[in-house]
Coordinates of C-alpha atoms in Angstrom, one line a residue:
Chain A
X1 CA -47.4 -166.5 -13.5
X2 CA -44.9 -166.8 -15.7
X3 CA -41.4 -168.4 -14.0
X4 CA -39.9 -165.5 -15.9
X5 CA -41.8 -162.5 -14.5
X6 CA -40.9 -161.1 -11.5
X7 CA -43.4 -159.9 -9.1
X8 CA -42.9 -157.1 -8.1
X9 CA -42.2 -155.9 -4.8
X10 CA -41.9 -153.0 -2.1
X11 CA -39.2 -152.6 0.5
X12 CA -40.5 -150.0 2.7
X13 CA -36.7 -149.5 4.1
X14 CA -35.4 -148.3 0.5
X15 CA -38.7 -146.6 -0.5
X16 CA -40.3 -144.9 2.0
X17 CA -36.6 -144.1 4.2
X18 CA -37.9 -146.5 6.8
X19 CA -39.7 -149.2 8.3
X20 CA -42.1 -145.9 9.4
X21 CA -43.1 -143.5 6.3
X22 CA -41.5 -140.5 6.3
X23 CA -43.6 -137.7 5.8
X24 CA -42.9 -133.7 4.8
X25 CA -45.1 -130.3 5.4
X26 CA -45.1 -128.5 2.7
X27 CA -45.4 -125.1 2.9
X28 CA -45.8 -122.1 -0.3
X29 CA -46.9 -118.4 -1.2
X30 CA -48.2 -117.3 -4.4
X31 CA -46.3 -113.9 -4.1
X32 CA -44.0 -111.9 -2.0
X33 CA -47.7 -110.3 0.0
X34 CA -48.7 -113.8 1.0
X35 CA -47.6 -115.5 4.1
X36 CA -46.3 -118.4 3.7
X37 CA -48.9 -121.1 4.2
X38 CA -49.2 -125.0 5.4
X39 CA -50.5 -126.7 1.5
X40 CA -50.3 -130.3 2.3
X41 CA -47.5 -132.5 3.2
X42 CA -46.0 -135.3 1.3
X43 CA -44.3 -139.4 2.0
X44 CA -40.8 -139.5 1.0
X45 CA -37.1 -141.3 2.2
X46 CA -35.1 -138.1 1.6
X47 CA -35.4 -134.2 1.3
X48 CA -34.4 -134.7 -2.6
X49 CA -37.5 -136.6 -3.4
X50 CA -39.9 -134.7 -0.9
X51 CA -39.1 -131.0 -3.0
X52 CA -39.6 -132.6 -6.3
X53 CA -42.7 -134.8 -5.3
X54 CA -44.4 -131.7 -3.6
X55 CA -43.6 -129.3 -6.5
X56 CA -46.0 -131.7 -8.7
X57 CA -48.6 -132.9 -5.9
X58 CA -49.4 -129.3 -4.9
X59 CA -49.1 -127.7 -8.6
X60 CA -52.5 -125.8 -8.4
X61 CA -50.8 -122.4 -8.2
X62 CA -47.7 -121.1 -9.8
X63 CA -46.1 -120.2 -6.7
X64 CA -43.5 -117.9 -6.0
X65 CA -42.2 -120.1 -3.4
X66 CA -42.2 -123.5 -1.8
X67 CA -41.1 -125.1 1.5
X68 CA -41.2 -128.4 2.4
X69 CA -40.3 -129.7 6.9
X70 CA -39.5 -133.0 8.0
X71 CA -42.8 -133.7 10.2
X72 CA -40.7 -134.7 12.8
X73 CA -38.8 -131.8 13.2
X74 CA -41.9 -129.9 14.1
X75 CA -42.6 -129.2 17.7
X76 CA -46.3 -129.1 19.2
X77 CA -47.1 -126.3 21.3
X78 CA -49.3 -127.2 24.0
X79 CA -51.8 -124.4 25.1
X80 CA -53.6 -125.8 27.9
X81 CA -54.6 -129.4 27.7
X82 CA -55.2 -128.5 23.8
X83 CA -52.1 -129.8 21.5
X84 CA -51.4 -129.7 18.0
X85 CA -52.2 -132.0 15.3
X86 CA -50.1 -132.3 12.4
X87 CA -52.8 -134.2 9.2
X88 CA -51.5 -136.4 7.7
X89 CA -51.6 -136.6 3.9
Chain B
X1 CA -41.4 -109.0 -37.9
X2 CA -37.8 -110.4 -38.6
X3 CA -36.3 -111.7 -35.8
X4 CA -32.5 -112.0 -35.2
X5 CA -32.5 -116.0 -36.5
X6 CA -34.9 -115.3 -39.6
X7 CA -32.3 -113.2 -40.9
X8 CA -29.0 -114.9 -40.1
X9 CA -27.1 -116.9 -42.8
X10 CA -28.8 -120.0 -44.1
X11 CA -26.5 -122.0 -42.9
X12 CA -26.4 -120.7 -39.4
X13 CA -30.0 -120.5 -39.1
X14 CA -30.5 -124.4 -40.1
X15 CA -28.3 -125.1 -37.7
X16 CA -29.9 -123.2 -35.0
X17 CA -32.8 -125.2 -36.2
X18 CA -31.4 -128.4 -36.1
X19 CA -29.8 -128.3 -32.8
X20 CA -33.2 -126.9 -31.4
X21 CA -35.0 -129.7 -32.8
X22 CA -33.2 -132.2 -31.6
X23 CA -33.3 -131.0 -28.0
X24 CA -37.3 -131.2 -28.9
X25 CA -37.6 -134.8 -30.2
X26 CA -35.5 -135.6 -27.5
X27 CA -37.7 -134.4 -25.1
X28 CA -40.6 -136.1 -26.6
X29 CA -39.0 -139.8 -26.2
X30 CA -37.8 -138.9 -22.8
X31 CA -41.2 -137.8 -21.7
X32 CA -42.5 -141.0 -23.3
X33 CA -40.0 -142.6 -21.1
X34 CA -42.1 -141.4 -18.3
X35 CA -44.6 -142.2 -19.6
X36 CA -44.6 -145.8 -19.8
X37 CA -42.6 -146.5 -16.8
X38 CA -45.2 -144.3 -14.6
X39 CA -46.6 -147.5 -13.2
X40 CA -43.4 -148.8 -11.9
X41 CA -42.5 -145.4 -9.5
X42 CA -42.6 -146.7 -6.3
X43 CA -45.7 -144.8 -4.5
X44 CA -48.3 -142.9 -5.3
X45 CA -46.5 -139.3 -5.1
X46 CA -43.7 -140.9 -7.3
X47 CA -46.3 -141.3 -10.2
X48 CA -47.0 -137.6 -9.4
X49 CA -43.5 -136.5 -9.9
X50 CA -42.7 -138.8 -12.8
X51 CA -46.3 -137.4 -14.2
X52 CA -45.7 -134.1 -13.7
X53 CA -41.7 -134.9 -15.4
X54 CA -43.7 -136.1 -18.5
X55 CA -45.7 -133.4 -19.2
X56 CA -43.5 -130.8 -18.0
X57 CA -40.9 -132.9 -21.2
X58 CA -43.6 -132.6 -23.5
X59 CA -44.4 -128.5 -23.1
X60 CA -41.1 -127.8 -23.8
X61 CA -41.3 -130.6 -26.9
X62 CA -44.3 -128.3 -28.0
X63 CA -42.8 -125.1 -27.6
X64 CA -39.8 -125.8 -29.6
X65 CA -41.9 -126.9 -32.3
X66 CA -44.2 -123.8 -32.3
X67 CA -40.9 -121.6 -32.6
X68 CA -39.5 -124.1 -35.6
X69 CA -42.9 -123.4 -37.1
X70 CA -42.2 -119.5 -37.4
X71 CA -39.2 -120.6 -39.6
X72 CA -38.5 -123.7 -41.7
X73 CA -41.0 -126.2 -40.2
X74 CA -44.4 -126.9 -39.8
X75 CA -46.0 -127.7 -36.4
X76 CA -48.1 -129.8 -37.7
X77 CA -45.7 -131.9 -39.8
X78 CA -42.8 -132.2 -36.9
X79 CA -45.8 -133.4 -34.4
X80 CA -47.6 -135.6 -37.0
X81 CA -46.3 -135.8 -40.2
X82 CA -43.0 -137.4 -39.5
X83 CA -41.5 -141.4 -39.8
X84 CA -39.4 -142.6 -37.6
X85 CA -36.1 -141.4 -39.4
X86 CA -36.9 -137.7 -39.3
X87 CA -36.9 -137.5 -35.4
X88 CA -33.7 -136.4 -33.9
X89 CA -33.8 -137.9 -30.6
X90 CA -30.5 -139.5 -28.9
X91 CA -29.0 -142.7 -29.5
X92 CA -28.9 -142.8 -25.6
X93 CA -32.8 -143.3 -25.0
X94 CA -33.2 -146.0 -27.8
X95 CA -32.3 -148.9 -25.4
X96 CA -35.0 -149.6 -22.9
X97 CA -34.5 -148.9 -19.2
X98 CA -33.6 -152.7 -18.1
X99 CA -33.8 -152.2 -14.4
X100 CA -35.4 -148.8 -12.0
X101 CA -31.3 -147.8 -12.0
X102 CA -30.8 -147.7 -15.3
X103 CA -33.8 -145.9 -15.7
X104 CA -32.8 -143.3 -13.4
X105 CA -29.6 -143.0 -14.9
X106 CA -30.9 -142.9 -18.2
X107 CA -33.1 -140.0 -17.6
X108 CA -30.6 -137.9 -15.8
X109 CA -28.3 -138.5 -18.4
X110 CA -30.5 -137.4 -21.0
X111 CA -31.6 -134.9 -18.9
X112 CA -28.4 -133.6 -18.0
X113 CA -27.3 -132.9 -22.0
X114 CA -30.5 -131.8 -22.6
X115 CA -29.7 -128.8 -20.2
X116 CA -26.1 -128.6 -20.9
X117 CA -27.1 -127.9 -24.6
X118 CA -29.9 -125.5 -23.5
X119 CA -27.6 -123.5 -21.4
X120 CA -25.8 -122.8 -24.7
X121 CA -29.1 -120.4 -25.6
X122 CA -29.7 -119.1 -22.9
X123 CA -28.5 -115.2 -24.2
X124 CA -29.2 -116.1 -27.9
X125 CA -30.5 -113.1 -29.4
X126 CA -34.1 -114.3 -30.2
X127 CA -35.7 -114.1 -27.3
X128 CA -38.1 -116.4 -27.9
X129 CA -35.3 -119.2 -27.9
X130 CA -33.8 -117.7 -24.9
X131 CA -36.9 -118.2 -22.8
X132 CA -37.1 -121.9 -23.8
X133 CA -33.9 -122.2 -22.4
X134 CA -33.7 -120.1 -19.6
X135 CA -37.5 -122.6 -19.0
X136 CA -35.9 -125.9 -19.7
X137 CA -33.3 -124.8 -17.5
X138 CA -36.3 -124.1 -14.2
X139 CA -37.7 -127.5 -15.2
X140 CA -34.5 -129.3 -15.4
X141 CA -33.7 -128.2 -11.9
X142 CA -36.1 -130.2 -10.6
X143 CA -35.7 -133.3 -13.3
X144 CA -32.4 -134.0 -11.6
X145 CA -33.4 -133.4 -8.0
X146 CA -35.5 -136.3 -8.9
X147 CA -32.9 -138.2 -9.5
X148 CA -30.3 -137.3 -6.9
X149 CA -32.8 -138.1 -4.4
X150 CA -32.9 -141.4 -6.0
X151 CA -28.8 -141.7 -6.4
X152 CA -29.2 -141.5 -2.5
X153 CA -31.3 -144.5 -2.5
X154 CA -29.6 -146.6 -4.8
X155 CA -25.7 -145.5 -3.3
X156 CA -27.4 -147.7 0.0
X157 CA -27.1 -150.6 -1.6
X158 CA -24.0 -152.3 -3.1
X159 CA -26.0 -154.8 -5.2
X160 CA -28.2 -151.2 -6.6
X161 CA -24.7 -149.2 -7.1
X162 CA -23.0 -152.5 -9.1
X163 CA -26.5 -152.0 -11.5
X164 CA -25.9 -148.0 -11.9
X165 CA -22.7 -148.5 -12.3
X166 CA -23.2 -151.2 -15.3
X167 CA -25.9 -148.4 -16.4
X168 CA -23.3 -145.6 -16.7
X169 CA -21.0 -147.8 -18.5
X170 CA -23.7 -148.6 -21.4
X171 CA -24.7 -145.2 -21.4
X172 CA -22.8 -142.4 -20.9
X173 CA -20.6 -143.2 -23.8
X174 CA -24.6 -142.1 -26.0
X175 CA -24.6 -139.0 -23.5
X176 CA -21.6 -138.0 -25.1
X177 CA -21.5 -139.1 -28.4
X178 CA -24.6 -136.8 -28.7
X179 CA -22.8 -133.6 -28.6
X180 CA -20.8 -135.0 -31.5
X181 CA -16.9 -135.6 -32.6
X182 CA -14.7 -133.4 -30.4
X183 CA -13.1 -132.3 -33.4
X184 CA -16.3 -131.1 -35.3
X185 CA -16.3 -126.8 -36.0
X186 CA -19.2 -125.4 -33.9
X187 CA -20.5 -122.9 -36.4
X188 CA -23.5 -121.5 -34.6
X189 CA -21.2 -120.0 -31.9
X190 CA -19.0 -118.5 -34.6
X191 CA -22.3 -117.1 -35.8
X192 CA -22.8 -115.8 -32.5
X193 CA -25.7 -118.1 -31.5
X194 CA -24.2 -120.4 -29.9
X195 CA -23.1 -118.2 -26.4
X196 CA -20.3 -120.9 -25.8
X197 CA -18.4 -123.1 -27.8
X198 CA -20.2 -126.7 -28.4
X199 CA -16.5 -128.5 -26.4
X200 CA -16.6 -126.0 -23.2
X201 CA -20.9 -127.1 -23.0
X202 CA -19.9 -130.7 -23.5
X203 CA -16.8 -130.0 -21.3
X204 CA -19.3 -128.7 -18.7
X205 CA -21.8 -131.7 -19.0
X206 CA -18.8 -134.0 -18.1
X207 CA -17.8 -132.3 -15.4
X208 CA -21.9 -132.4 -13.7
X209 CA -21.4 -136.1 -14.5
X210 CA -18.3 -137.4 -12.8
X211 CA -19.1 -134.8 -10.0
X212 CA -22.3 -137.0 -9.4
X213 CA -21.0 -140.2 -9.9
X214 CA -17.6 -139.6 -7.3
X215 CA -20.2 -141.2 -4.8
X216 CA -20.2 -144.4 -6.8
X217 CA -16.7 -145.0 -7.5
X218 CA -17.2 -144.3 -11.4
X219 CA -14.4 -142.5 -12.9
X220 CA -15.7 -141.4 -16.1
X221 CA -12.3 -139.9 -17.0
X222 CA -11.4 -141.0 -20.7
X223 CA -14.7 -142.2 -21.6
X224 CA -15.1 -141.1 -25.3
X225 CA -17.8 -141.7 -27.8
X226 CA -17.5 -143.2 -31.6
X227 CA -19.2 -142.5 -34.4
X228 CA -20.8 -145.2 -36.8
X229 CA -20.9 -144.5 -40.4
X230 CA -24.7 -143.7 -40.0
X231 CA -24.4 -141.0 -37.5
X232 CA -26.4 -138.0 -38.8
X233 CA -24.5 -135.1 -37.7
X234 CA -27.9 -132.7 -38.4
X235 CA -29.8 -135.1 -37.0
X236 CA -27.0 -136.1 -33.6
X237 CA -28.5 -139.5 -33.8
X238 CA -27.1 -143.2 -35.2
X239 CA -29.9 -144.0 -37.9
X240 CA -33.4 -144.4 -37.8
X241 CA -35.1 -144.7 -34.7
X242 CA -36.3 -148.3 -33.5
X243 CA -39.3 -149.2 -35.0
X244 CA -40.5 -150.8 -31.4
X245 CA -39.6 -147.3 -30.2
X246 CA -41.4 -144.8 -32.4
X247 CA -44.8 -146.8 -32.2
X248 CA -44.5 -145.7 -28.5
X249 CA -43.8 -142.1 -29.3
X250 CA -45.5 -141.2 -32.1
X251 CA -49.2 -139.6 -31.9
X252 CA -51.2 -142.4 -33.1
X253 CA -54.3 -140.4 -33.8
X254 CA -54.6 -136.6 -35.0
X255 CA -58.1 -136.3 -33.7
X256 CA -57.4 -137.3 -30.4
X257 CA -54.3 -135.7 -30.3
X258 CA -56.3 -132.8 -30.2

């Protein structure tokens, strides 16, 4: 590689918002009769980028409402010996 | 069916088409910026966001071309038939981005300026024009939020903040230039085809820029645009599009483009 070319670097702290990827869960509905449903998740370093990335990745419908929730804000509820699990993208 | 624009005074009718073509061509170049820079995105979700903003920009360009085709232009000529001297994009987007911070600043300024201009047509008597302006605003919400998200990351680093400030120094006067000289008459507003006088729209743009740049200690007060001898008011740009940029943005093959 020529010395004049710069190698592309990845800085997790800067580009993910921390050493560990930060995820957001995405919920959306097509119309006011629908319930808000989980449609997927996105990785983003902050709330602004999470909203934009969710909007463009989950664009399969003309949603009337979309919300993102930091995965870390979700509190799993146990039922007996079972626990809820959030599937990561 | 005749529309309010079709029956407007010839000068006002031409001026409205000129301003919308400036918005459309700027969006064409902006869309190409996203397409060319997508592999510099920082992650897979970032690629998707940049491609989404690319297609949204192209969509706005084509919607305006279609509207112009109903008046004094031909869609085919607008999309495929023009040389680089006929493209009316913003001077701001002529120089390629020098780094990621410059890319974010440039696309943000272009987005903010075009949305400011389009917002002057939200109550246009031509419903198609008003609809296009509303759609540009809806999509600008996400495009501007993308920049806001990156500003928060850039703000956390002194080195990156410095690169951002250097970019603003270079690009902000070019964004201001797009609105034309401060003392220019606004014939469109006088004809009832622009909701607010252009100086007010420009002032709104400057206010948004100042507010967003406050965390970086950038004082945009007193920054003014300069105008070269080959400034073209009808194109809101200086001279022809640079040759290399034109090679990037022009449709290479009419058949493939379909």
